[in-house]
mmCIF file of C-alpha atoms in Angstrom:
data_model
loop_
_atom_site.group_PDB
_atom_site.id
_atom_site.type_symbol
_atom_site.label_atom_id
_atom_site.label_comp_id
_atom_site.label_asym_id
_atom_site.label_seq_id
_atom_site.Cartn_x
_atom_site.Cartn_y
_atom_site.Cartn_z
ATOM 1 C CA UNK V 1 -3.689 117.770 121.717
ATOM 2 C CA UNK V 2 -5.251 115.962 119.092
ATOM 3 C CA UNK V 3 -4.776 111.976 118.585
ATOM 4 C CA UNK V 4 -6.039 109.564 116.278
ATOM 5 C CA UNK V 5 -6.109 105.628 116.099
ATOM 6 C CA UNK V 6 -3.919 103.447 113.860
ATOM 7 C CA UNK V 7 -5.420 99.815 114.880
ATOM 8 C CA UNK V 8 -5.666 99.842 118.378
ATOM 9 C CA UNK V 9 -2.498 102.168 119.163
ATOM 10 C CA UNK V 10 -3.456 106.092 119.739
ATOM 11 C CA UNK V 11 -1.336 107.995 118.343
ATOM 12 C CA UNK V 12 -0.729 112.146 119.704
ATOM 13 C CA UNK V 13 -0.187 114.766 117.071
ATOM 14 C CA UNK V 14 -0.106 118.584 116.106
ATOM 15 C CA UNK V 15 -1.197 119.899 112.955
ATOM 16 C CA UNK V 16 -0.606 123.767 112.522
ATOM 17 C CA UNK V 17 -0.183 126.134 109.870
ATOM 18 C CA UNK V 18 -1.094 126.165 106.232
ATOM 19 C CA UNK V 19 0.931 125.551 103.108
ATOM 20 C CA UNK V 20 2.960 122.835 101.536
ATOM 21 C CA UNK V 21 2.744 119.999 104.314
ATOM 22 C CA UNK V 22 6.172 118.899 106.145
ATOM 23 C CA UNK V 23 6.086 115.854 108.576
ATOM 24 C CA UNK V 24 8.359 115.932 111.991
ATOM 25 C CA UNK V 25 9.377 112.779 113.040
ATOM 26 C CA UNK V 26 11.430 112.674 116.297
ATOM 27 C CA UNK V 27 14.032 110.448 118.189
ATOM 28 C CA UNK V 28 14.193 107.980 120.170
ATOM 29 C CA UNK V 29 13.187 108.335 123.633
ATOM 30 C CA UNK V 30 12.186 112.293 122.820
ATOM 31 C CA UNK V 31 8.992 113.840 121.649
ATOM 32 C CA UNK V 32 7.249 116.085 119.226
ATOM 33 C CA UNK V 33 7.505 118.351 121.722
ATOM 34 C CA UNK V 34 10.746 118.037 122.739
ATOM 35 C CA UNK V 35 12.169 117.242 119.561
ATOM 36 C CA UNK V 36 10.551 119.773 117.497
ATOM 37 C CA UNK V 37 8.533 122.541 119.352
ATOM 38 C CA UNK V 38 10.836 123.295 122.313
ATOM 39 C CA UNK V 39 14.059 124.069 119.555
ATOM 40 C CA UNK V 40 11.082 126.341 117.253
ATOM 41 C CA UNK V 41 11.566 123.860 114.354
ATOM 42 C CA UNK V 42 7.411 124.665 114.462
ATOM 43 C CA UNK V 43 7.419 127.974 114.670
ATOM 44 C CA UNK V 44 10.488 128.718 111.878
ATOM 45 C CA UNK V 45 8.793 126.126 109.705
ATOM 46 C CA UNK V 46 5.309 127.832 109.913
ATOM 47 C CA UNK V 47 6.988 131.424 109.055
ATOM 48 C CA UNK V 48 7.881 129.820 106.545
ATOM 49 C CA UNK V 49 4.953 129.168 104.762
ATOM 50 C CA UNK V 50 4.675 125.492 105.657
ATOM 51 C CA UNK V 51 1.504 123.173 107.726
ATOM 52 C CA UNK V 52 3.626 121.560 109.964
ATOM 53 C CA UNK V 53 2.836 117.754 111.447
ATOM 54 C CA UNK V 54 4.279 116.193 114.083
ATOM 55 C CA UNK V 55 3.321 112.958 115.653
ATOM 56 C CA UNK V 56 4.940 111.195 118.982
ATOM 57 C CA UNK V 57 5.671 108.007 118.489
ATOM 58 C CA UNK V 58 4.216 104.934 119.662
ATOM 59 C CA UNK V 59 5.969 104.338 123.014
ATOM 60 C CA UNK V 60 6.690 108.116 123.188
ATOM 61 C CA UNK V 61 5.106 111.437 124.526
ATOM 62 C CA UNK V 62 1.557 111.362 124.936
ATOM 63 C CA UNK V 63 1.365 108.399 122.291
ATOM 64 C CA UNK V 64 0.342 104.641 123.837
ATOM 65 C CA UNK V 65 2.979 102.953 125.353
ATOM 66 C CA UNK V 66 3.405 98.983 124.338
ATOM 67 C CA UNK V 67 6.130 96.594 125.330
ATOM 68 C CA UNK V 68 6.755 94.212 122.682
ATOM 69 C CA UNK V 69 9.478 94.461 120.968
ATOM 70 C CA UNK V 70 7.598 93.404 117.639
ATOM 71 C CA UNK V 71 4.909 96.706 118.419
ATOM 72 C CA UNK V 72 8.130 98.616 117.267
ATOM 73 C CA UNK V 73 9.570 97.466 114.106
ATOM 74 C CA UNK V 74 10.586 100.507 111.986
ATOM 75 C CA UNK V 75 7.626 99.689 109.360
ATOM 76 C CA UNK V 76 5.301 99.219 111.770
ATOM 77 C CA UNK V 77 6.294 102.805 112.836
ATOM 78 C CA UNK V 78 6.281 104.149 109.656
ATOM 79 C CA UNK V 79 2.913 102.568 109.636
ATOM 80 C CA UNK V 80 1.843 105.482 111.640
ATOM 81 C CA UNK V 81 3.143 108.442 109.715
ATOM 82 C CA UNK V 82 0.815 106.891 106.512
ATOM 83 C CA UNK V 83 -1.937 106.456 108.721
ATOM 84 C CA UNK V 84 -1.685 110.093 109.977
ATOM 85 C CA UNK V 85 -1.425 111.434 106.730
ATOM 86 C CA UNK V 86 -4.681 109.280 105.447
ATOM 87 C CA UNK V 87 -5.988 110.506 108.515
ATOM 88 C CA UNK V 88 -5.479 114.393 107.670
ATOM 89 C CA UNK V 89 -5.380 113.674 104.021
ATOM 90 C CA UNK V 90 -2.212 114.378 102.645
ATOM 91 C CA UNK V 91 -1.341 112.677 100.111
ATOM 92 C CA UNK V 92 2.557 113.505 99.824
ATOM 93 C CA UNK V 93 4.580 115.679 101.867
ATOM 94 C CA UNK V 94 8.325 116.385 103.032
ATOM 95 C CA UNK V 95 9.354 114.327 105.749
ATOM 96 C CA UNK V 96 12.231 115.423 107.799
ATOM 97 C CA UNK V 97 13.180 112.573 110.911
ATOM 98 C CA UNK V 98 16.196 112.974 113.250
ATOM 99 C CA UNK V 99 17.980 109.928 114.961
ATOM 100 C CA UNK V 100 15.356 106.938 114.724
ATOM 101 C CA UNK V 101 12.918 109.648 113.302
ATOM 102 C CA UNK V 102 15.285 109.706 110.070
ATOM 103 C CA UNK V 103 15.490 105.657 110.014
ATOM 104 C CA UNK V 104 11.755 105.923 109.267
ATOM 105 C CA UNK V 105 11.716 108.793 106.410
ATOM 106 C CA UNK V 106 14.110 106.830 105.526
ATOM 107 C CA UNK V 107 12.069 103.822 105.001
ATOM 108 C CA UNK V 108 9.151 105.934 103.326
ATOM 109 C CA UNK V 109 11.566 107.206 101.089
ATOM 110 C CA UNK V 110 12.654 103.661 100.156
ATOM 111 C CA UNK V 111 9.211 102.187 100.005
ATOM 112 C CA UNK V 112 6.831 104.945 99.853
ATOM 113 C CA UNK V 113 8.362 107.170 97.638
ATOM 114 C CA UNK V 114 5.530 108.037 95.939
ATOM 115 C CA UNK V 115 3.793 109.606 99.426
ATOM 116 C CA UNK V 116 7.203 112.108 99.799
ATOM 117 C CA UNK V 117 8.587 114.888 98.219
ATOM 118 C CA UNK V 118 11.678 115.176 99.791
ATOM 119 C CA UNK V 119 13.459 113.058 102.961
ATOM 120 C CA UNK V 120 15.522 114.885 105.140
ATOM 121 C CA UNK V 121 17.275 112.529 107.692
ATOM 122 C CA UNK V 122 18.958 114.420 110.656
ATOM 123 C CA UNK V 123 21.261 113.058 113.188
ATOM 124 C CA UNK V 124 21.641 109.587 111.403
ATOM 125 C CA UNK V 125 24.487 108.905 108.563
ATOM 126 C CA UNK V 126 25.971 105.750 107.786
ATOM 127 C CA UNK V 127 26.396 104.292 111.530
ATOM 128 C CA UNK V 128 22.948 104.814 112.599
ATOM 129 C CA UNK V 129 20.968 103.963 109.035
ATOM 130 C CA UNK V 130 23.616 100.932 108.172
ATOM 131 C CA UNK V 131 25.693 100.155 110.227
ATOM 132 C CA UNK V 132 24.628 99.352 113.566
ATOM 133 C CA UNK V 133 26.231 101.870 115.398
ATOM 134 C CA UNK V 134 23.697 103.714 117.473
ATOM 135 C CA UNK V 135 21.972 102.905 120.695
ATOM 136 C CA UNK V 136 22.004 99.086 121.263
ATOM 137 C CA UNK V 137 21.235 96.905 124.253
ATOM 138 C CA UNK V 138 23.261 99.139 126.446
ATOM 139 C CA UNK V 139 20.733 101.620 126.159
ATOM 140 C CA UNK V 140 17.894 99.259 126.987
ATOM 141 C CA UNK V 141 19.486 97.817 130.111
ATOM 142 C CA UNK V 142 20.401 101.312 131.049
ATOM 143 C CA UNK V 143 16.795 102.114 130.381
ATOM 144 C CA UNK V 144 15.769 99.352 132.872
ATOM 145 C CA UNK V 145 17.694 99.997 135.747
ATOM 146 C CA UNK V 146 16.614 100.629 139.228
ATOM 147 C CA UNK V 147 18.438 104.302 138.465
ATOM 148 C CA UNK V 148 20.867 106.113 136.478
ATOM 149 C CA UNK V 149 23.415 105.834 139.543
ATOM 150 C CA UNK V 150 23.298 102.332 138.263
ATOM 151 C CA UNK V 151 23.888 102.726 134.762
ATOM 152 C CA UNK V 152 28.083 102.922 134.395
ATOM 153 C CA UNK V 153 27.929 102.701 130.890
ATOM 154 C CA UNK V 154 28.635 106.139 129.246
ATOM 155 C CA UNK V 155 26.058 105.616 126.619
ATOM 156 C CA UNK V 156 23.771 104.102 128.474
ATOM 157 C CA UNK V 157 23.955 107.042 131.067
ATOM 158 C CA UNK V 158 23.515 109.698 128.203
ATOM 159 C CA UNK V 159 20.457 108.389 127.202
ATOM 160 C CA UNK V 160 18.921 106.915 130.444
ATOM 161 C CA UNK V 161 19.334 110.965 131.822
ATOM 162 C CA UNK V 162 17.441 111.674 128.936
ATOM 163 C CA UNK V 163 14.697 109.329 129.564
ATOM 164 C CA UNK V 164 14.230 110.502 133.337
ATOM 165 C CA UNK V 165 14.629 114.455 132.392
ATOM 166 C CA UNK V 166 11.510 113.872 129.870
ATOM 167 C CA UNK V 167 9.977 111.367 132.565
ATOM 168 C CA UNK V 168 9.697 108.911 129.166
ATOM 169 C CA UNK V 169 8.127 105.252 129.577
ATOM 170 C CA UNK V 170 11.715 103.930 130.017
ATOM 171 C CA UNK V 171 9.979 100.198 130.199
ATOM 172 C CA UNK V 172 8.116 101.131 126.593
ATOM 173 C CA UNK V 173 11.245 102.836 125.705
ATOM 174 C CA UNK V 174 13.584 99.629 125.902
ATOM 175 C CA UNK V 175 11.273 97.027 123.931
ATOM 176 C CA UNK V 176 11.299 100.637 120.975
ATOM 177 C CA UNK V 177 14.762 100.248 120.979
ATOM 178 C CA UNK V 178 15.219 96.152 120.797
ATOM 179 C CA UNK V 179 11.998 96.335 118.156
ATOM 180 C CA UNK V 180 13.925 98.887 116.153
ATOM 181 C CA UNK V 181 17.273 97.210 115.150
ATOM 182 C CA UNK V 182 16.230 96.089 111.765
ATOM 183 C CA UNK V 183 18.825 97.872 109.907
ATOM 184 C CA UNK V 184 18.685 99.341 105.744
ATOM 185 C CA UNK V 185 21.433 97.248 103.519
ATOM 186 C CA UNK V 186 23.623 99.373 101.165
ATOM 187 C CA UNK V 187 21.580 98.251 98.099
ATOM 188 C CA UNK V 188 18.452 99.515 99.681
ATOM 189 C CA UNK V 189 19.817 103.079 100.110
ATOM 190 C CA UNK V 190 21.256 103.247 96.605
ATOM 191 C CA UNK V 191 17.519 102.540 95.653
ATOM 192 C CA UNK V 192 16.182 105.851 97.116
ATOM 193 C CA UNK V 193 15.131 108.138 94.927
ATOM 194 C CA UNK V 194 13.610 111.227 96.572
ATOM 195 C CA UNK V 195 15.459 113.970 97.396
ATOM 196 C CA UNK V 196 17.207 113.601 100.192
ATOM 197 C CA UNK V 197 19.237 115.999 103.054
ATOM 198 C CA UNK V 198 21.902 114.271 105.543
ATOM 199 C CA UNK V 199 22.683 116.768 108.252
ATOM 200 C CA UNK V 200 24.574 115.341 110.960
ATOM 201 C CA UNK V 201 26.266 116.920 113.784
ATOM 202 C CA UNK V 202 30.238 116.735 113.026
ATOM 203 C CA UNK V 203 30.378 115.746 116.639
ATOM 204 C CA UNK V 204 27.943 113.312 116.682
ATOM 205 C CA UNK V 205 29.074 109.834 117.562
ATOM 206 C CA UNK V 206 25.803 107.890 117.540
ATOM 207 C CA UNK V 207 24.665 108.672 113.787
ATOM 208 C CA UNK V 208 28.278 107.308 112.206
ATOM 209 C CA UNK V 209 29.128 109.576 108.912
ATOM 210 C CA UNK V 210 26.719 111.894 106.674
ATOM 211 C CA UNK V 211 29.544 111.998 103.925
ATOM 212 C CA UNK V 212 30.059 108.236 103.794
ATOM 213 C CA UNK V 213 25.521 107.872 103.817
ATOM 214 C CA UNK V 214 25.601 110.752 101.268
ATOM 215 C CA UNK V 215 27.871 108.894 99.294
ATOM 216 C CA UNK V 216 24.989 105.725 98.436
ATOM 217 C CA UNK V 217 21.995 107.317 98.331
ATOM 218 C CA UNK V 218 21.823 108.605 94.384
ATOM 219 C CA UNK V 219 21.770 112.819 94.323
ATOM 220 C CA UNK V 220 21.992 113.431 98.860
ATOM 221 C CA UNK V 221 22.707 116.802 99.723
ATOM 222 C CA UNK V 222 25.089 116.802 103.064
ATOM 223 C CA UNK V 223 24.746 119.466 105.739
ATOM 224 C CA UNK V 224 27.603 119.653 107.901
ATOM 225 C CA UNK V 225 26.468 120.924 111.806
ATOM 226 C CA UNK V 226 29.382 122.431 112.895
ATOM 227 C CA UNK V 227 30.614 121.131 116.592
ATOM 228 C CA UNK V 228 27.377 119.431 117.761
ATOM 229 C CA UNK V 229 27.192 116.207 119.069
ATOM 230 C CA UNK V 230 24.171 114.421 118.693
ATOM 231 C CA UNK V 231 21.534 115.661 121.238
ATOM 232 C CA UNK V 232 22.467 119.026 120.995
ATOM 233 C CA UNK V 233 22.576 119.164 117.128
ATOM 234 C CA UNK V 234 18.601 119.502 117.045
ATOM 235 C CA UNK V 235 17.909 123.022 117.559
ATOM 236 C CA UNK V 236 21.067 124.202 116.364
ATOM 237 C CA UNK V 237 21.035 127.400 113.379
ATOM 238 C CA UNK V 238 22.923 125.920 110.570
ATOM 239 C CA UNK V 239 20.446 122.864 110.482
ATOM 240 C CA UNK V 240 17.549 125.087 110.642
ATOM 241 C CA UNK V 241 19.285 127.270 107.441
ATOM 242 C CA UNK V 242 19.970 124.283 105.539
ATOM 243 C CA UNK V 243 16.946 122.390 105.621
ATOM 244 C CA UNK V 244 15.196 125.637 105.006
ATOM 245 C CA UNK V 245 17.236 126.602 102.130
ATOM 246 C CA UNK V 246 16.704 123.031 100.917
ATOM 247 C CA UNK V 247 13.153 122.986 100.779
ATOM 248 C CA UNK V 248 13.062 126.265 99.526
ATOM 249 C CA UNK V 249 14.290 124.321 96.407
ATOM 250 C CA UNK V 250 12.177 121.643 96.383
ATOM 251 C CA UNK V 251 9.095 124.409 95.838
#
């Protein structure tokens, strides 16, 4: 797998495919992998005529792992996806993130717009992007305990048997989430002006409303996934349809 180096922190990505360029940036505590190859995001994207990148994040797959809090701030992450794309030379591309992937195309979209065509932000709406509402310092104790039978928050447990099943970094994993917290104000989000795509699970109830996100950012499309939560949303059909039929008009 191919890596690179933004400052001192290697960086893991894939690069495959030929086309208009689309950059995949996952969730918390997943993978590029995980997040993007397992569910055949890569392989649907590519038949569709698109180079497909997808980094794991610092702290994440087969990325470095770093435990400061500060290592993790959402610009610092969306450091990286620039860097890559200097790296490979693109100079502007779609970006579609899901969870904490979509907090950071949605910061490029806010103060990069000039380096994206279009931002599609899965599994995060108004809660997640605004609000406050997603994984908090539940998660990161969860994260840090001696083992899930000692995690009783429900939360906490969701996302701690995540960590273990992908045999993440949980100790990198809790200073991502505490560095990542720096929420986007209502006046920030009214300021985007790329295209954008919300699609959010309608039984997701970590990301907080696409609607009610789709609502302040000027022009967002909103794709409703039909009765998925929020970790099984990912790989789901009408996501895959909708983003495809949205960048489909964004050629």
């Amino acid at each position: 797998m191919p890596s690179f180096h933004n400052g001192a922190v290697e960086i893991a990505y894939l690069d495959e495919g030929e086309g208009d360029p689309i950059i995949l940036l996952h969730g918390f505590a997943s993978s590029k992998n995980v997040n993007w190859v397992y569910p055949t995001w890569v392989s649907e994207l590519r038949k569709n005529g698109r180079r497909v990148v997808a980094l794991d994040n610092r702290g994440h797959g087969e990325s470095a792992k770093l435990y400061e809090p500060a290592q993790y701030s959402i610009p610092v992450m969306a450091g990286d996806v620039l860097a890559l794309m200097d790296h490979l030379a693109i100079p502007q591309a779609d970006i579609m993130g899901y969870s904490m992937g979509g907090r950071m195309a949605a910061w490029l979209a806010l103060n990069e717009p000039q380096r994206l065509r279009s931002a599609i932000l899965g599994g995060i709406g108004i809660g997640g992007l605004i609000e406050g509402t997603g994984p908090g310092e539940n998660v990161a104790k969860a994260l840090e305990a001696p083992s899930l039978e000692d995690v009783t928050d429900p939360v906490g447990r969701t996302f701690r048997a995540f960590a273990d099943q992908t045999r993440s970094d949980r100790r990198a994993l809790a200073a991502c989430l505490r560095g990542t917290r720096e929420l986007m104000t209502r006046a920030q989000a009214a300021r985007i002006e790329v295209p954008v795509l919300i699609a959010v699970g309608t039984a997701d109830d970590v990301a907080g409303s696409a609607g009610a996100l789709g609502a302040i950012i000027p022009d967002a499309q909103v794709l409703d996934i039909p009765g998925r939560d929020h970790m099984r949303a990912v790989g789901d059909k009408v996501y895959k349809t909708g983003v495809l039929d949205f960048l489909s008009r964004r050629s």
